[in-house]
PDB file of C-alpha atoms and ligand atoms in Angstrom:
ATOM      1  CA  UNK W   1     -44.530 -63.599  62.207  1.00 87.00           C
ATOM      2  CA  UNK W   2     -41.524 -61.912  64.123  1.00 93.00           C
ATOM      3  CA  UNK W   3     -40.782 -62.566  67.968  1.00 94.00           C
ATOM      4  CA  UNK W   4     -42.744 -59.853  69.240  1.00 95.00           C
ATOM      5  CA  UNK W   5     -45.792 -61.434  67.294  1.00 96.00           C
ATOM      6  CA  UNK W   6     -45.119 -64.601  68.083  1.00 97.00           C
ATOM      7  CA  UNK W   7     -45.283 -63.411  72.184  1.00 96.00           C
ATOM      8  CA  UNK W   8     -48.038 -61.680  71.885  1.00 97.00           C
ATOM      9  CA  UNK W   9     -49.796 -64.505  70.421  1.00 97.00           C
ATOM     10  CA  UNK W  10     -48.578 -66.702  73.076  1.00 98.00           C
ATOM     11  CA  UNK W  11     -49.732 -64.703  75.783  1.00 97.00           C
ATOM     12  CA  UNK W  12     -53.544 -64.601  74.259  1.00 98.00           C
ATOM     13  CA  UNK W  13     -53.014 -68.512  75.459  1.00 97.00           C
ATOM     14  CA  UNK W  14     -55.327 -69.915  78.083  1.00 96.00           C
ATOM     15  CA  UNK W  15     -53.437 -71.028  81.414  1.00 93.00           C
ATOM     16  CA  UNK W  16     -53.907 -73.221  84.573  1.00 90.00           C
ATOM     17  CA  UNK W  17     -57.252 -71.997  86.239  1.00 84.00           C
ATOM     18  CA  UNK W  18     -56.333 -74.202  89.011  1.00 85.00           C
ATOM     19  CA  UNK W  19     -52.814 -75.819  88.883  1.00 85.00           C
ATOM     20  CA  UNK W  20     -52.363 -78.985  90.520  1.00 87.00           C
ATOM     21  CA  UNK W  21     -49.553 -78.201  92.880  1.00 84.00           C
ATOM     22  CA  UNK W  22     -47.973 -81.653  93.103  1.00 87.00           C
ATOM     23  CA  UNK W  23     -48.148 -81.514  89.557  1.00 89.00           C
ATOM     24  CA  UNK W  24     -46.179 -78.472  89.625  1.00 88.00           C
ATOM     25  CA  UNK W  25     -48.128 -76.674  86.883  1.00 88.00           C
ATOM     26  CA  UNK W  26     -47.111 -73.553  86.014  1.00 87.00           C
ATOM     27  CA  UNK W  27     -47.367 -71.745  82.775  1.00 91.00           C
ATOM     28  CA  UNK W  28     -44.233 -70.609  81.040  1.00 94.00           C
ATOM     29  CA  UNK W  29     -43.999 -66.507  80.930  1.00 94.00           C
ATOM     30  CA  UNK W  30     -45.077 -65.843  76.716  1.00 96.00           C
ATOM     31  CA  UNK W  31     -42.411 -63.319  76.734  1.00 96.00           C
ATOM     32  CA  UNK W  32     -39.910 -66.161  77.774  1.00 97.00           C
ATOM     33  CA  UNK W  33     -41.480 -68.694  75.848  1.00 97.00           C
ATOM     34  CA  UNK W  34     -41.237 -66.476  72.598  1.00 98.00           C
ATOM     35  CA  UNK W  35     -37.653 -65.831  73.536  1.00 97.00           C
ATOM     36  CA  UNK W  36     -36.470 -69.305  73.772  1.00 98.00           C
ATOM     37  CA  UNK W  37     -38.781 -70.726  70.515  1.00 98.00           C
ATOM     38  CA  UNK W  38     -37.331 -67.663  68.606  1.00 98.00           C
ATOM     39  CA  UNK W  39     -33.409 -68.572  69.891  1.00 98.00           C
ATOM     40  CA  UNK W  40     -34.383 -72.122  69.032  1.00 98.00           C
ATOM     41  CA  UNK W  41     -35.336 -71.155  65.817  1.00 98.00           C
ATOM     42  CA  UNK W  42     -31.919 -69.578  65.269  1.00 98.00           C
ATOM     43  CA  UNK W  43     -30.432 -72.609  66.289  1.00 98.00           C
ATOM     44  CA  UNK W  44     -32.132 -74.370  63.339  1.00 98.00           C
ATOM     45  CA  UNK W  45     -34.112 -76.355  66.129  1.00 98.00           C
ATOM     46  CA  UNK W  46     -37.324 -75.684  64.658  1.00 98.00           C
ATOM     47  CA  UNK W  47     -38.240 -75.319  61.145  1.00 98.00           C
ATOM     48  CA  UNK W  48     -39.743 -78.818  59.326  1.00 98.00           C
ATOM     49  CA  UNK W  49     -38.257 -80.419  63.247  1.00 98.00           C
ATOM     50  CA  UNK W  50     -40.464 -83.119  64.593  1.00 98.00           C
ATOM     51  CA  UNK W  51     -40.345 -81.679  68.489  1.00 98.00           C
ATOM     52  CA  UNK W  52     -41.672 -82.983  71.630  1.00 98.00           C
ATOM     53  CA  UNK W  53     -43.076 -80.943  74.486  1.00 98.00           C
ATOM     54  CA  UNK W  54     -42.609 -83.055  77.256  1.00 98.00           C
ATOM     55  CA  UNK W  55     -44.840 -81.633  80.741  1.00 98.00           C
ATOM     56  CA  UNK W  56     -46.746 -79.697  78.102  1.00 98.00           C
ATOM     57  CA  UNK W  57     -49.072 -78.279  80.383  1.00 97.00           C
ATOM     58  CA  UNK W  58     -51.130 -75.342  77.985  1.00 96.00           C
ATOM     59  CA  UNK W  59     -48.873 -76.278  74.979  1.00 98.00           C
ATOM     60  CA  UNK W  60     -47.290 -72.876  74.761  1.00 98.00           C
ATOM     61  CA  UNK W  61     -43.787 -74.425  73.416  1.00 98.00           C
ATOM     62  CA  UNK W  62     -44.968 -76.967  71.572  1.00 98.00           C
ATOM     63  CA  UNK W  63     -48.032 -75.147  70.138  1.00 98.00           C
ATOM     64  CA  UNK W  64     -45.140 -71.978  69.751  1.00 98.00           C
ATOM     65  CA  UNK W  65     -43.308 -74.174  67.783  1.00 98.00           C
ATOM     66  CA  UNK W  66     -44.969 -75.174  65.071  1.00 98.00           C
ATOM     67  CA  UNK W  67     -46.314 -71.301  64.583  1.00 98.00           C
ATOM     68  CA  UNK W  68     -42.675 -71.171  63.441  1.00 98.00           C
ATOM     69  CA  UNK W  69     -42.643 -73.564  61.255  1.00 98.00           C
ATOM     70  CA  UNK W  70     -41.880 -77.374  63.129  1.00 98.00           C
ATOM     71  CA  UNK W  71     -43.206 -80.034  60.894  1.00 98.00           C
ATOM     72  CA  UNK W  72     -44.964 -81.610  63.982  1.00 98.00           C
ATOM     73  CA  UNK W  73     -45.052 -81.192  67.619  1.00 98.00           C
ATOM     74  CA  UNK W  74     -46.031 -84.026  70.068  1.00 98.00           C
ATOM     75  CA  UNK W  75     -47.224 -82.328  73.239  1.00 98.00           C
ATOM     76  CA  UNK W  76     -47.710 -85.097  76.616  1.00 98.00           C
ATOM     77  CA  UNK W  77     -48.951 -84.367  79.793  1.00 98.00           C
ATOM     78  CA  UNK W  78     -50.059 -86.460  82.545  1.00 98.00           C
ATOM     79  CA  UNK W  79     -52.843 -84.339  83.057  1.00 97.00           C
ATOM     80  CA  UNK W  80     -56.215 -84.166  80.985  1.00 97.00           C
ATOM     81  CA  UNK W  81     -57.183 -80.601  82.038  1.00 96.00           C
ATOM     82  CA  UNK W  82     -53.997 -79.731  80.892  1.00 96.00           C
ATOM     83  CA  UNK W  83     -54.185 -81.266  77.687  1.00 98.00           C
ATOM     84  CA  UNK W  84     -58.166 -80.199  76.782  1.00 97.00           C
ATOM     85  CA  UNK W  85     -56.789 -76.735  77.833  1.00 97.00           C
ATOM     86  CA  UNK W  86     -54.027 -77.546  75.037  1.00 98.00           C
ATOM     87  CA  UNK W  87     -56.336 -78.711  72.739  1.00 98.00           C
ATOM     88  CA  UNK W  88     -58.439 -75.219  73.485  1.00 98.00           C
ATOM     89  CA  UNK W  89     -55.307 -73.382  73.175  1.00 98.00           C
ATOM     90  CA  UNK W  90     -54.937 -74.981  69.206  1.00 98.00           C
ATOM     91  CA  UNK W  91     -57.954 -74.639  67.988  1.00 98.00           C
ATOM     92  CA  UNK W  92     -58.011 -70.816  69.133  1.00 98.00           C
ATOM     93  CA  UNK W  93     -54.593 -70.651  67.129  1.00 98.00           C
ATOM     94  CA  UNK W  94     -55.959 -71.912  64.590  1.00 98.00           C
ATOM     95  CA  UNK W  95     -58.706 -69.456  64.002  1.00 98.00           C
ATOM     96  CA  UNK W  96     -56.429 -66.291  64.778  1.00 96.00           C
ATOM     97  CA  UNK W  97     -54.171 -67.473  62.092  1.00 96.00           C
ATOM     98  CA  UNK W  98     -55.759 -69.517  59.522  1.00 97.00           C
ATOM     99  CA  UNK W  99     -52.669 -72.088  59.720  1.00 96.00           C
ATOM    100  CA  UNK W 100     -54.033 -75.900  60.317  1.00 97.00           C
ATOM    101  CA  UNK W 101     -51.413 -76.781  63.720  1.00 98.00           C
ATOM    102  CA  UNK W 102     -50.186 -80.707  63.491  1.00 98.00           C
ATOM    103  CA  UNK W 103     -49.927 -81.292  66.718  1.00 98.00           C
ATOM    104  CA  UNK W 104     -50.428 -84.664  68.665  1.00 98.00           C
ATOM    105  CA  UNK W 105     -52.110 -84.787  71.857  1.00 98.00           C
ATOM    106  CA  UNK W 106     -50.641 -87.078  74.391  1.00 98.00           C
ATOM    107  CA  UNK W 107     -52.320 -88.153  77.729  1.00 98.00           C
ATOM    108  CA  UNK W 108     -50.200 -89.880  79.846  1.00 98.00           C
ATOM    109  CA  UNK W 109     -46.910 -90.281  82.185  1.00 98.00           C
ATOM    110  CA  UNK W 110     -43.772 -88.941  80.593  1.00 98.00           C
ATOM    111  CA  UNK W 111     -42.227 -92.513  81.290  1.00 96.00           C
ATOM    112  CA  UNK W 112     -44.832 -94.126  78.772  1.00 97.00           C
ATOM    113  CA  UNK W 113     -44.452 -91.351  76.132  1.00 98.00           C
ATOM    114  CA  UNK W 114     -41.558 -93.559  73.506  1.00 96.00           C
ATOM    115  CA  UNK W 115     -41.530 -91.519  70.234  1.00 97.00           C
ATOM    116  CA  UNK W 116     -38.651 -90.331  68.477  1.00 98.00           C
ATOM    117  CA  UNK W 117     -37.796 -86.795  67.924  1.00 98.00           C
ATOM    118  CA  UNK W 118     -35.209 -84.120  66.199  1.00 98.00           C
ATOM    119  CA  UNK W 119     -35.715 -81.626  69.102  1.00 98.00           C
ATOM    120  CA  UNK W 120     -37.765 -81.803  72.673  1.00 98.00           C
ATOM    121  CA  UNK W 121     -38.185 -78.218  73.955  1.00 98.00           C
ATOM    122  CA  UNK W 122     -39.839 -78.169  77.258  1.00 98.00           C
ATOM    123  CA  UNK W 123     -41.018 -76.826  80.784  1.00 97.00           C
ATOM    124  CA  UNK W 124     -40.670 -79.948  82.823  1.00 96.00           C
ATOM    125  CA  UNK W 125     -42.043 -79.672  86.923  1.00 93.00           C
ATOM    126  CA  UNK W 126     -38.533 -78.274  88.878  1.00 89.00           C
ATOM    127  CA  UNK W 127     -38.671 -81.061  91.277  1.00 86.00           C
ATOM    128  CA  UNK W 128     -39.810 -79.078  94.513  1.00 71.00           C
ATOM    129  CA  UNK W 129     -42.577 -81.400  94.938  1.00 69.00           C
ATOM    130  CA  UNK W 130     -41.034 -84.974  93.683  1.00 72.00           C
ATOM    131  CA  UNK W 131     -37.519 -84.745  93.920  1.00 73.00           C
ATOM    132  CA  UNK W 132     -36.811 -86.568  90.903  1.00 88.00           C
ATOM    133  CA  UNK W 133     -39.116 -85.610  88.395  1.00 92.00           C
ATOM    134  CA  UNK W 134     -37.092 -83.293  86.567  1.00 93.00           C
ATOM    135  CA  UNK W 135     -34.236 -85.971  86.216  1.00 94.00           C
ATOM    136  CA  UNK W 136     -36.526 -88.459  84.582  1.00 96.00           C
ATOM    137  CA  UNK W 137     -37.983 -85.786  82.204  1.00 97.00           C
ATOM    138  CA  UNK W 138     -34.528 -84.894  81.403  1.00 97.00           C
ATOM    139  CA  UNK W 139     -33.470 -88.776  80.850  1.00 97.00           C
ATOM    140  CA  UNK W 140     -36.921 -89.418  78.264  1.00 98.00           C
ATOM    141  CA  UNK W 141     -35.358 -86.376  76.464  1.00 98.00           C
ATOM    142  CA  UNK W 142     -31.827 -87.672  75.829  1.00 98.00           C
ATOM    143  CA  UNK W 143     -33.484 -91.443  74.984  1.00 98.00           C
ATOM    144  CA  UNK W 144     -35.929 -89.322  71.945  1.00 98.00           C
ATOM    145  CA  UNK W 145     -33.929 -86.653  71.081  1.00 98.00           C
ATOM    146  CA  UNK W 146     -30.005 -85.294  70.059  1.00 98.00           C
ATOM    147  CA  UNK W 147     -30.889 -81.700  70.751  1.00 98.00           C
ATOM    148  CA  UNK W 148     -32.851 -80.979  74.009  1.00 98.00           C
ATOM    149  CA  UNK W 149     -34.212 -77.073  75.520  1.00 98.00           C
ATOM    150  CA  UNK W 150     -34.893 -77.405  78.750  1.00 98.00           C
ATOM    151  CA  UNK W 151     -35.569 -75.386  81.981  1.00 97.00           C
ATOM    152  CA  UNK W 152     -34.762 -76.382  85.676  1.00 95.00           C
ATOM    153  CA  UNK W 153     -34.172 -74.299  88.583  1.00 94.00           C
ATOM    154  CA  UNK W 154     -30.968 -72.282  88.559  1.00 96.00           C
ATOM    155  CA  UNK W 155     -29.653 -73.787  91.743  1.00 94.00           C
ATOM    156  CA  UNK W 156     -29.403 -77.303  89.945  1.00 93.00           C
ATOM    157  CA  UNK W 157     -27.234 -75.928  87.431  1.00 95.00           C
ATOM    158  CA  UNK W 158     -23.817 -77.979  88.258  1.00 94.00           C
ATOM    159  CA  UNK W 159     -26.098 -81.237  88.914  1.00 93.00           C
ATOM    160  CA  UNK W 160     -28.158 -80.953  85.752  1.00 94.00           C
ATOM    161  CA  UNK W 161     -24.910 -80.124  83.648  1.00 95.00           C
ATOM    162  CA  UNK W 162     -22.830 -83.297  85.575  1.00 94.00           C
ATOM    163  CA  UNK W 163     -25.844 -85.500  84.562  1.00 95.00           C
ATOM    164  CA  UNK W 164     -25.824 -84.225  80.718  1.00 97.00           C
ATOM    165  CA  UNK W 165     -22.156 -84.912  80.818  1.00 97.00           C
ATOM    166  CA  UNK W 166     -22.148 -88.353  82.159  1.00 96.00           C
ATOM    167  CA  UNK W 167     -25.191 -89.169  79.569  1.00 97.00           C
ATOM    168  CA  UNK W 168     -22.716 -88.634  76.496  1.00 98.00           C
ATOM    169  CA  UNK W 169     -24.254 -84.751  75.847  1.00 98.00           C
ATOM    170  CA  UNK W 170     -23.102 -81.730  76.234  1.00 97.00           C
ATOM    171  CA  UNK W 171     -24.424 -77.785  77.361  1.00 97.00           C
ATOM    172  CA  UNK W 172     -24.209 -75.841  74.339  1.00 97.00           C
ATOM    173  CA  UNK W 173     -25.985 -72.945  75.562  1.00 98.00           C
ATOM    174  CA  UNK W 174     -27.573 -71.999  79.452  1.00 98.00           C
ATOM    175  CA  UNK W 175     -28.941 -68.853  79.735  1.00 96.00           C
ATOM    176  CA  UNK W 176     -30.999 -67.674  82.769  1.00 98.00           C
ATOM    177  CA  UNK W 177     -34.278 -65.780  83.330  1.00 96.00           C
ATOM    178  CA  UNK W 178     -36.462 -64.531  86.294  1.00 94.00           C
ATOM    179  CA  UNK W 179     -39.318 -66.901  86.103  1.00 89.00           C
ATOM    180  CA  UNK W 180     -42.340 -64.827  87.089  1.00 84.00           C
ATOM    181  CA  UNK W 181     -44.744 -67.259  88.565  1.00 77.00           C
ATOM    182  CA  UNK W 182     -48.595 -66.326  89.082  1.00 70.00           C
ATOM    183  CA  UNK W 183     -49.014 -68.029  92.013  1.00 62.00           C
ATOM    184  CA  UNK W 184     -52.826 -68.993  93.015  1.00 55.00           C
ATOM    185  CA  UNK W 185     -51.504 -71.792  95.091  1.00 55.00           C
ATOM    186  CA  UNK W 186     -52.918 -71.630  99.032  1.00 59.00           C
ATOM    187  CA  UNK W 187     -48.989 -71.679 100.381  1.00 61.00           C
ATOM    188  CA  UNK W 188     -47.591 -68.554  98.754  1.00 57.00           C
ATOM    189  CA  UNK W 189     -48.812 -65.227  99.895  1.00 59.00           C
ATOM    190  CA  UNK W 190     -47.473 -63.108  97.324  1.00 59.00           C
ATOM    191  CA  UNK W 191     -49.395 -62.777  93.750  1.00 71.00           C
ATOM    192  CA  UNK W 192     -46.209 -62.886  91.784  1.00 77.00           C
ATOM    193  CA  UNK W 193     -43.390 -64.364  93.022  1.00 81.00           C
ATOM    194  CA  UNK W 194     -40.265 -64.398  91.053  1.00 86.00           C
ATOM    195  CA  UNK W 195     -37.668 -67.711  90.983  1.00 90.00           C
ATOM    196  CA  UNK W 196     -34.147 -67.913  89.073  1.00 95.00           C
ATOM    197  CA  UNK W 197     -34.513 -70.333  86.020  1.00 96.00           C
ATOM    198  CA  UNK W 198     -31.959 -71.488  83.970  1.00 97.00           C
ATOM    199  CA  UNK W 199     -32.562 -72.582  79.769  1.00 98.00           C
ATOM    200  CA  UNK W 200     -30.335 -75.326  78.606  1.00 98.00           C
ATOM    201  CA  UNK W 201     -29.624 -76.408  75.609  1.00 98.00           C
ATOM    202  CA  UNK W 202     -27.845 -79.305  75.387  1.00 98.00           C
ATOM    203  CA  UNK W 203     -26.918 -81.494  72.490  1.00 98.00           C
ATOM    204  CA  UNK W 204     -25.734 -85.532  71.902  1.00 98.00           C
ATOM    205  CA  UNK W 205     -22.006 -85.811  71.229  1.00 98.00           C
ATOM    206  CA  UNK W 206     -20.996 -87.503  68.950  1.00 86.00           C
ATOM    207  CA  UNK W 207     -17.933 -89.356  68.817  1.00 77.00           C
TER     208      UNK W 207
HETATM  209  N1  SAH K 301     -44.630 -76.838  79.852  1.00 53.61           N
HETATM  210  C1  SAH K 301     -45.505 -75.882  80.386  1.00 53.61           C
HETATM  211  C2  SAH K 301     -45.925 -76.577  81.902  1.00 53.61           C
HETATM  212  C3  SAH K 301     -45.388 -76.743  82.622  1.00 53.61           C
HETATM  213  S1  SAH K 301     -45.818 -77.227  84.002  1.00 53.61           S
HETATM  214  C4  SAH K 301     -45.974 -74.538  80.685  1.00 53.61           C
HETATM  215  O1  SAH K 301     -44.144 -74.286  79.551  1.00 53.61           O
HETATM  216  O2  SAH K 301     -46.274 -73.858  80.636  1.00 53.61           O
HETATM  217  C5  SAH K 301     -45.431 -79.001  84.186  1.00 53.61           C
HETATM  218  C6  SAH K 301     -46.125 -79.940  83.700  1.00 53.61           C
HETATM  219  O3  SAH K 301     -45.813 -81.084  83.663  1.00 53.61           O
HETATM  220  C7  SAH K 301     -47.836 -79.630  83.993  1.00 53.61           C
HETATM  221  O4  SAH K 301     -48.476 -79.810  83.259  1.00 53.61           O
HETATM  222  C8  SAH K 301     -47.824 -81.169  84.961  1.00 53.61           C
HETATM  223  O5  SAH K 301     -48.878 -81.750  84.485  1.00 53.61           O
HETATM  224  C9  SAH K 301     -46.817 -81.866  83.838  1.00 53.61           C
HETATM  225  N2  SAH K 301     -46.036 -83.188  84.546  1.00 53.61           N
HETATM  226  C10 SAH K 301     -45.993 -83.464  85.555  1.00 53.61           C
HETATM  227  N3  SAH K 301     -45.632 -84.503  86.062  1.00 53.61           N
HETATM  228  C11 SAH K 301     -45.707 -85.014  84.854  1.00 53.61           C
HETATM  229  C12 SAH K 301     -45.341 -86.023  84.741  1.00 53.61           C
HETATM  230  N4  SAH K 301     -44.935 -87.462  85.079  1.00 53.61           N
HETATM  231  N5  SAH K 301     -45.790 -86.679  83.080  1.00 53.61           N
HETATM  232  C13 SAH K 301     -46.100 -85.966  82.299  1.00 53.61           C
HETATM  233  N6  SAH K 301     -46.166 -84.735  82.788  1.00 53.61           N
HETATM  234  C14 SAH K 301     -46.355 -84.350  83.920  1.00 53.61           C
END
């Protein structure tokens, strides 16, 4: 599968119909998801790896990782509606590709998830509604994996870099995207809004 084919396939997945505002439910743009997963594949972080997608939403990152050869992915989300959409997306992809996707759906708070995995790939809530939530996700990721791909608001770069360093990890790669966010939420007037988002690849420092 090429990067382009991956993005096209991911663009056919169902996304949130009625996003829950307090859970910050925004689906990752398929183009950006495809690029991120491809980048992770090139780093040797996907093929035959066990992945966790924390705050998996409708499953674009975790399911995409399996399409690129991950051994298994855990998809963790607190919202059962999101999990249901993820299960539907898995079935759709299996039909579309003829592959059997090894996805384990876990409905519950990210704090309760406790499997050790090789790599976390996540686009968690950015913490606009709940200030500490991005930190909670990052701590959990550092607890269960040595390599992490995570999206955060670019404006929090210094804060994230410090948190990473203070916890025995290092930022090996960083890139920024203009995240298109479809707004079906009453407080936003424009249909598509763009926010500057950073993608971190962080790795545990081996002493
Ligand atoms: N990763 C998905 C969705 C991003 S939106 C994507 O890239 O498209 C963030 C997701 O985190 C939402 O689906 C929301 O339901 C979930 N979430 C928010 N708080 C959570 C918590 N405490 N534990 C687990 N999931 C949570």
